[in-house]
CSV table of C-alpha atoms and ligand atoms in Angstrom, one decimal:
chain,number,residue,atom,x,y,z
I,1,UNK,CA,-10.5,21.7,-9.1
I,2,UNK,CA,-10.8,19.3,-5.6
I,3,UNK,CA,-6.6,18.4,-4.6
I,4,UNK,CA,-5.6,16.6,-1.6
I,5,UNK,CA,-3.3,20.2,0.2
I,6,UNK,CA,-1.6,19.1,3.2
I,7,UNK,CA,0.4,21.8,3.3
I,8,UNK,CA,1.1,23.4,6.7
I,9,UNK,CA,0.9,19.5,8.2
I,10,UNK,CA,3.6,17.4,9.6
I,11,UNK,CA,2.8,14.4,9.3
I,12,UNK,CA,5.1,11.7,11.2
I,13,UNK,CA,5.2,8.4,9.4
I,14,UNK,CA,6.8,4.6,11.0
I,15,UNK,CA,8.5,3.2,9.0
I,16,UNK,CA,9.0,4.9,6.0
I,17,UNK,CA,12.3,3.6,4.9
I,18,UNK,CA,10.7,1.2,2.1
I,19,UNK,CA,6.8,0.6,0.3
I,20,UNK,CA,4.0,1.5,1.6
I,21,UNK,CA,5.8,3.9,4.0
I,22,UNK,CA,8.2,5.3,1.5
I,23,UNK,CA,5.1,5.5,-1.2
I,24,UNK,CA,2.6,7.6,1.7
I,25,UNK,CA,5.8,10.0,2.2
I,26,UNK,CA,6.3,10.3,-1.5
I,27,UNK,CA,2.6,11.5,-1.5
I,28,UNK,CA,2.5,13.5,1.6
I,29,UNK,CA,5.6,15.3,0.3
I,30,UNK,CA,3.2,16.3,-2.9
I,31,UNK,CA,0.6,17.5,-1.1
I,32,UNK,CA,2.7,19.4,1.0
I,33,UNK,CA,2.9,18.2,4.0
I,34,UNK,CA,6.0,18.7,6.4
I,35,UNK,CA,7.4,14.8,7.4
I,36,UNK,CA,9.0,13.3,10.1
I,37,UNK,CA,10.2,10.2,8.8
I,38,UNK,CA,10.8,6.9,11.1
I,39,UNK,CA,12.1,3.4,10.5
I,40,UNK,CA,14.5,1.5,12.0
I,41,UNK,CA,16.1,1.2,8.5
I,42,UNK,CA,19.4,3.8,9.3
I,43,UNK,CA,20.8,3.6,5.2
I,44,UNK,CA,17.5,3.4,3.5
I,45,UNK,CA,15.3,6.2,6.1
I,46,UNK,CA,18.5,8.4,4.8
I,47,UNK,CA,18.3,7.9,1.4
I,48,UNK,CA,14.5,8.7,1.4
I,49,UNK,CA,14.7,11.4,3.3
I,50,UNK,CA,17.6,12.6,0.9
I,51,UNK,CA,16.3,12.0,-2.1
I,52,UNK,CA,12.8,14.1,-0.6
I,53,UNK,CA,14.7,17.2,0.5
I,54,UNK,CA,16.1,17.0,-3.0
I,55,UNK,CA,13.6,16.9,-5.7
I,56,UNK,CA,11.4,19.4,-3.3
I,57,UNK,CA,15.0,21.9,-2.9
I,58,UNK,CA,14.0,22.1,0.6
I,59,UNK,CA,13.8,20.6,3.9
I,60,UNK,CA,10.9,19.7,3.9
I,61,UNK,CA,11.5,15.9,5.7
I,62,UNK,CA,13.3,15.0,8.3
I,63,UNK,CA,14.3,11.6,9.6
I,64,UNK,CA,15.0,9.7,13.0
I,65,UNK,CA,16.0,5.8,13.6
I,66,UNK,CA,13.0,4.5,15.7
I,67,UNK,CA,12.2,0.4,16.8
I,68,UNK,CA,8.4,1.3,17.6
I,69,UNK,CA,8.5,-1.8,19.5
I,70,UNK,CA,10.4,0.0,22.3
I,71,UNK,CA,8.2,2.8,24.4
I,72,UNK,CA,11.2,4.1,26.1
I,73,UNK,CA,12.4,4.7,22.8
I,74,UNK,CA,8.6,5.8,21.3
I,75,UNK,CA,8.6,8.9,24.3
I,76,UNK,CA,12.4,9.7,24.0
I,77,UNK,CA,11.4,10.0,20.0
I,78,UNK,CA,8.5,11.7,20.0
I,79,UNK,CA,9.3,14.3,22.9
I,80,UNK,CA,11.7,15.4,20.2
I,81,UNK,CA,9.3,16.3,17.7
I,82,UNK,CA,7.9,19.6,18.2
I,83,UNK,CA,4.0,19.9,16.1
I,84,UNK,CA,2.8,16.4,14.7
I,85,UNK,CA,-0.9,16.7,13.0
I,86,UNK,CA,-0.9,13.7,11.3
I,87,UNK,CA,0.3,10.4,12.5
I,88,UNK,CA,0.8,7.3,10.1
I,89,UNK,CA,0.9,3.9,12.1
I,90,UNK,CA,2.7,2.2,9.1
I,91,UNK,CA,5.4,0.0,10.4
I,92,UNK,CA,4.6,-3.8,10.4
I,93,UNK,CA,6.1,-7.0,9.8
I,94,UNK,CA,4.7,-10.9,8.7
I,95,UNK,CA,5.6,-14.1,9.3
I,96,UNK,CA,4.2,-17.9,8.1
I,97,UNK,CA,3.0,-20.4,10.9
I,98,UNK,CA,0.9,-22.6,12.1
I,99,UNK,CA,-0.4,-22.4,15.7
I,100,UNK,CA,1.3,-26.0,16.1
I,101,UNK,CA,4.3,-25.0,15.8
I,102,UNK,CA,4.2,-21.2,16.5
I,103,UNK,CA,7.4,-19.7,18.3
I,104,UNK,CA,5.6,-17.9,20.8
I,105,UNK,CA,8.9,-15.2,20.7
I,106,UNK,CA,8.3,-14.0,17.4
I,107,UNK,CA,4.2,-14.5,17.8
I,108,UNK,CA,5.0,-11.9,21.2
I,109,UNK,CA,8.0,-9.8,19.0
I,110,UNK,CA,5.1,-9.4,16.3
I,111,UNK,CA,2.1,-8.1,18.2
I,112,UNK,CA,4.2,-5.1,19.6
I,113,UNK,CA,5.6,-4.0,16.6
I,114,UNK,CA,2.3,-4.4,14.5
I,115,UNK,CA,-0.3,-3.7,17.8
I,116,UNK,CA,1.7,-2.2,20.7
I,117,UNK,CA,3.8,0.2,18.4
I,118,UNK,CA,1.1,1.7,16.4
I,119,UNK,CA,-0.3,2.0,21.0
I,120,UNK,CA,2.6,3.7,21.8
I,121,UNK,CA,3.2,6.3,19.1
I,122,UNK,CA,-0.7,7.4,19.3
I,123,UNK,CA,0.1,7.9,22.9
I,124,UNK,CA,3.1,9.9,23.6
I,125,UNK,CA,1.3,11.8,19.2
I,126,UNK,CA,-1.9,12.6,20.8
I,127,UNK,CA,-1.2,15.2,23.5
I,128,UNK,CA,0.8,17.6,20.6
I,129,UNK,CA,-2.9,16.9,18.8
I,130,UNK,CA,-5.4,17.5,21.6
I,131,UNK,CA,-3.5,21.1,21.8
I,132,UNK,CA,-4.4,22.0,18.6
I,133,UNK,CA,-7.5,20.3,18.8
I,134,UNK,CA,-6.7,19.3,15.5
I,135,UNK,CA,-5.2,15.6,14.1
I,136,UNK,CA,-5.4,12.1,12.0
I,137,UNK,CA,-3.9,9.1,12.9
I,138,UNK,CA,-4.2,6.2,10.2
I,139,UNK,CA,-3.3,3.1,11.1
I,140,UNK,CA,-2.9,0.6,8.2
I,141,UNK,CA,-4.1,-2.5,8.9
I,142,UNK,CA,-4.7,-5.0,6.3
I,143,UNK,CA,-7.6,-7.1,5.0
I,144,UNK,CA,-5.9,-10.0,7.4
I,145,UNK,CA,-7.6,-7.7,10.2
I,146,UNK,CA,-11.3,-8.9,8.6
I,147,UNK,CA,-11.2,-11.9,7.7
I,148,UNK,CA,-8.7,-15.1,9.3
I,149,UNK,CA,-6.3,-16.7,7.1
I,150,UNK,CA,-4.3,-19.8,7.9
I,151,UNK,CA,-1.4,-19.3,9.2
I,152,UNK,CA,-0.7,-15.6,9.4
I,153,UNK,CA,-2.2,-15.9,13.1
I,154,UNK,CA,0.0,-13.7,14.6
I,155,UNK,CA,-1.0,-11.4,11.9
I,156,UNK,CA,-4.7,-11.7,11.7
I,157,UNK,CA,-5.3,-11.3,15.1
I,158,UNK,CA,-2.3,-8.4,15.9
I,159,UNK,CA,-4.4,-6.3,12.6
I,160,UNK,CA,-8.2,-7.4,14.0
I,161,UNK,CA,-6.3,-6.0,17.6
I,162,UNK,CA,-5.4,-2.8,15.4
I,163,UNK,CA,-9.3,-2.3,13.8
I,164,UNK,CA,-10.2,-2.1,17.7
I,165,UNK,CA,-7.9,0.2,18.5
I,166,UNK,CA,-8.8,2.5,16.4
I,167,UNK,CA,-12.4,2.1,16.4
I,168,UNK,CA,-11.6,2.7,20.3
I,169,UNK,CA,-9.4,5.4,20.2
I,170,UNK,CA,-11.6,6.9,17.2
I,171,UNK,CA,-14.8,7.5,19.7
I,172,UNK,CA,-12.5,9.1,22.9
I,173,UNK,CA,-11.1,11.7,20.6
I,174,UNK,CA,-14.0,12.3,18.7
I,175,UNK,CA,-15.3,15.2,20.1
I,176,UNK,CA,-11.5,16.9,19.6
I,177,UNK,CA,-11.4,17.5,16.0
I,178,UNK,CA,-8.8,13.8,15.9
I,179,UNK,CA,-9.9,11.8,13.4
I,180,UNK,CA,-8.9,7.7,13.8
I,181,UNK,CA,-9.1,5.6,11.0
I,182,UNK,CA,-7.9,2.2,9.8
I,183,UNK,CA,-6.5,1.5,5.8
I,184,UNK,CA,-6.8,-1.9,4.7
I,185,UNK,CA,-4.9,-3.3,1.9
I,186,UNK,CA,-5.3,-6.3,0.0
I,187,UNK,CA,-1.9,-7.8,-1.5
I,188,UNK,CA,-0.3,-4.6,-2.1
I,189,UNK,CA,3.1,-4.7,-4.2
I,190,UNK,CA,5.8,-3.7,-1.4
I,191,UNK,CA,9.3,-6.7,-0.3
I,192,UNK,CA,6.8,-7.9,2.3
I,193,UNK,CA,4.0,-9.4,-0.1
I,194,UNK,CA,6.8,-10.5,-2.7
I,195,UNK,CA,8.8,-12.2,0.6
I,196,UNK,CA,5.6,-13.6,1.6
I,197,UNK,CA,5.1,-15.2,-2.1
I,198,UNK,CA,8.4,-16.4,-2.5
I,199,UNK,CA,8.5,-17.8,1.4
I,200,UNK,CA,7.8,-22.0,0.4
I,201,UNK,CA,6.4,-22.5,3.9
I,202,UNK,CA,3.2,-21.5,3.4
I,203,UNK,CA,3.2,-23.0,0.1
I,204,UNK,CA,4.5,-26.3,2.0
I,205,UNK,CA,2.0,-25.6,5.2
I,206,UNK,CA,-1.3,-25.2,2.2
I,207,UNK,CA,0.5,-28.3,0.5
I,208,UNK,CA,1.0,-26.5,-3.0
I,209,UNK,CA,4.0,-24.7,-5.0
I,210,UNK,CA,5.1,-21.4,-5.2
I,211,UNK,CA,3.8,-21.3,-8.3
I,212,UNK,CA,0.2,-21.7,-8.4
I,213,UNK,CA,0.4,-20.3,-5.0
I,214,UNK,CA,1.7,-17.2,-6.7
I,215,UNK,CA,-1.2,-17.4,-9.3
I,216,UNK,CA,-4.1,-18.6,-6.7
I,217,UNK,CA,-3.6,-15.3,-5.1
I,218,UNK,CA,-3.6,-13.6,-7.7
I,219,UNK,CA,-6.9,-15.4,-9.2
I,220,UNK,CA,-8.5,-14.6,-6.0
I,221,UNK,CA,-8.0,-10.2,-6.6
I,222,UNK,CA,-11.1,-9.7,-8.3
I,223,UNK,CA,-9.5,-7.1,-10.4
I,224,UNK,CA,-7.0,-9.2,-11.3
I,225,UNK,CA,-3.8,-7.5,-10.1
I,226,UNK,CA,-2.1,-6.6,-6.9
I,227,UNK,CA,-2.5,-3.0,-5.8
I,228,UNK,CA,0.2,0.1,-5.8
I,229,UNK,CA,1.7,1.6,-2.6
I,230,UNK,CA,0.6,4.7,-4.3
I,231,UNK,CA,-2.7,3.6,-4.0
I,232,UNK,CA,-2.9,3.0,-0.6
I,233,UNK,CA,-0.9,6.3,-0.1
I,234,UNK,CA,-3.6,8.1,-2.1
I,235,UNK,CA,-6.5,7.0,0.2
I,236,UNK,CA,-5.0,7.5,3.0
I,237,UNK,CA,-3.6,10.9,2.3
I,238,UNK,CA,-7.7,11.5,1.5
I,239,UNK,CA,-8.0,10.9,5.1
I,240,UNK,CA,-5.8,13.0,6.5
I,241,UNK,CA,-6.7,16.3,4.7
I,242,UNK,CA,-9.8,19.0,6.0
I,243,UNK,CA,-12.7,17.1,3.7
I,244,UNK,CA,-12.7,13.7,5.7
I,245,UNK,CA,-13.3,15.4,9.0
I,246,UNK,CA,-16.3,13.4,9.1
I,247,UNK,CA,-15.0,9.8,8.8
I,248,UNK,CA,-13.9,8.0,11.6
I,249,UNK,CA,-14.0,4.7,13.1
I,250,UNK,CA,-13.7,2.7,9.6
I,251,UNK,CA,-11.5,0.8,8.6
I,252,UNK,CA,-11.8,1.3,4.9
I,253,UNK,CA,-10.3,-1.9,2.4
I,254,UNK,CA,-8.3,-1.0,-0.2
I,255,UNK,CA,-7.7,-4.5,-1.9
I,256,UNK,CA,-9.2,-4.9,-5.4
I,257,UNK,CA,-12.7,-6.3,-4.2
I,258,UNK,CA,-11.3,-9.5,-2.6
I,259,UNK,CA,-12.9,-8.0,0.3
I,260,UNK,CA,-15.9,-6.6,0.5
I,261,UNK,CA,-16.9,-6.2,4.0
F,301,NAD,N1,1.8,-5.7,1.1
F,301,NAD,C1,0.8,-6.2,1.6
F,301,NAD,O1,0.7,-7.1,0.9
F,301,NAD,C2,0.2,-5.0,2.6
F,301,NAD,C3,-1.3,-5.7,3.2
F,301,NAD,C4,-1.7,-5.8,3.9
F,301,NAD,C5,-0.8,-3.9,4.9
F,301,NAD,N2,0.5,-4.1,4.8
F,301,NAD,C6,0.5,-3.3,6.0
F,301,NAD,O2,1.3,-2.2,5.5
F,301,NAD,C7,2.6,-2.1,6.4
F,301,NAD,C8,3.6,-1.6,5.8
F,301,NAD,O3,3.6,-3.3,4.5
F,301,NAD,P1,5.0,-2.5,3.6
F,301,NAD,O4,4.5,-4.2,2.7
F,301,NAD,O5,5.6,-1.4,2.9
F,301,NAD,O6,6.3,-3.3,4.0
F,301,NAD,P2,7.7,-3.7,4.2
F,301,NAD,O7,8.4,-4.7,5.0
F,301,NAD,O8,8.5,-3.3,2.4
F,301,NAD,O9,8.3,-2.0,4.6
F,301,NAD,C9,7.9,-2.3,6.2
F,301,NAD,C10,8.3,-1.0,7.0
F,301,NAD,O10,7.8,-1.0,8.5
F,301,NAD,C11,9.1,-1.1,9.0
F,301,NAD,N3,9.7,-1.7,10.3
F,301,NAD,C12,9.2,-2.8,10.7
F,301,NAD,N4,9.3,-3.2,11.4
F,301,NAD,C13,9.9,-1.8,12.2
F,301,NAD,C14,10.5,-1.9,14.0
F,301,NAD,N5,10.1,-2.5,14.8
F,301,NAD,N6,10.6,0.0,14.5
F,301,NAD,C15,10.1,0.9,13.3
F,301,NAD,N7,10.1,0.0,11.7
F,301,NAD,C16,9.6,-0.8,11.7
F,301,NAD,C17,10.8,-1.2,8.2
F,301,NAD,O11,11.8,-0.6,8.3
F,301,NAD,C18,10.4,-0.6,6.6
F,301,NAD,O12,10.0,0.5,6.0
F,301,NAD,C19,2.3,-2.9,6.7
F,301,NAD,O13,1.9,-2.3,8.0
F,301,NAD,C20,1.6,-4.0,6.5
F,301,NAD,O14,1.1,-5.2,7.5
F,301,NAD,C21,1.2,-4.7,3.6
């Protein structure tokens, strides 16, 4: 039987305190990986770590509080981690705004987290992968990195750029046993998606009610439902395992068919 085996591998997951990052932590733990969980939210992060260590009755997960947008903090945190086989750049934020009314500081802050954060973590994880000639970097991008959407200018820009970063780095380390891929979820059932669909800014800017916004967002998904964070986690686990060593530089959609390129 084909199963995903991550035994003996150490995976570092950013934004692991909830949503997709937490689902990735759970699925990777199931596949036998040791985990270093990173996030800004100390109490949620400690709770996830405790849950996993209790479930497996041994310390398979450790957590470190980290803001990925601070390069000095990223360097210091990664210097404390002995071994890294897999890096999941998952931490991300979203806000809704027209470009005309864009708060420039908020724009910069989002790019610092969604794009620069992935670069900082990759930069400081790479030496630990290069020394073993084996590694996996998986960037959680979005279908918003495949087509532009109104009022998500900062987010779309960050995710398009994250896919460009993925392709560039994949080429750079292709002969070193390291693969670099992006996973592109569509609407996924997490607090982030809830927040967007319940925030009246997007509905107001689009000239529709919040109820219509939710209805249209669901109608637009060919499979007729949102994606589960665990579905994103299983795809990520496949990309991390040994059977995926010929997949690199890809940006793979998991979106119920909403985007087909
Ligand atoms: N939910 C969706 O519909 C959807 C769709 C496509 C892509 N994504 C992407 O998936 C990833 C995870 O999103 P989610 O839906 O689980 O969101 P979420 O808001 O539930 O979780 C985001 C996580 O990132 C962490 N985080 C945010 N800023 C951080 C920072 N500066 N440093 C460290 N950690 C930070 C948060 O603490 C949290 O753990 C994001 O990159 C997001 O853009 C989500």
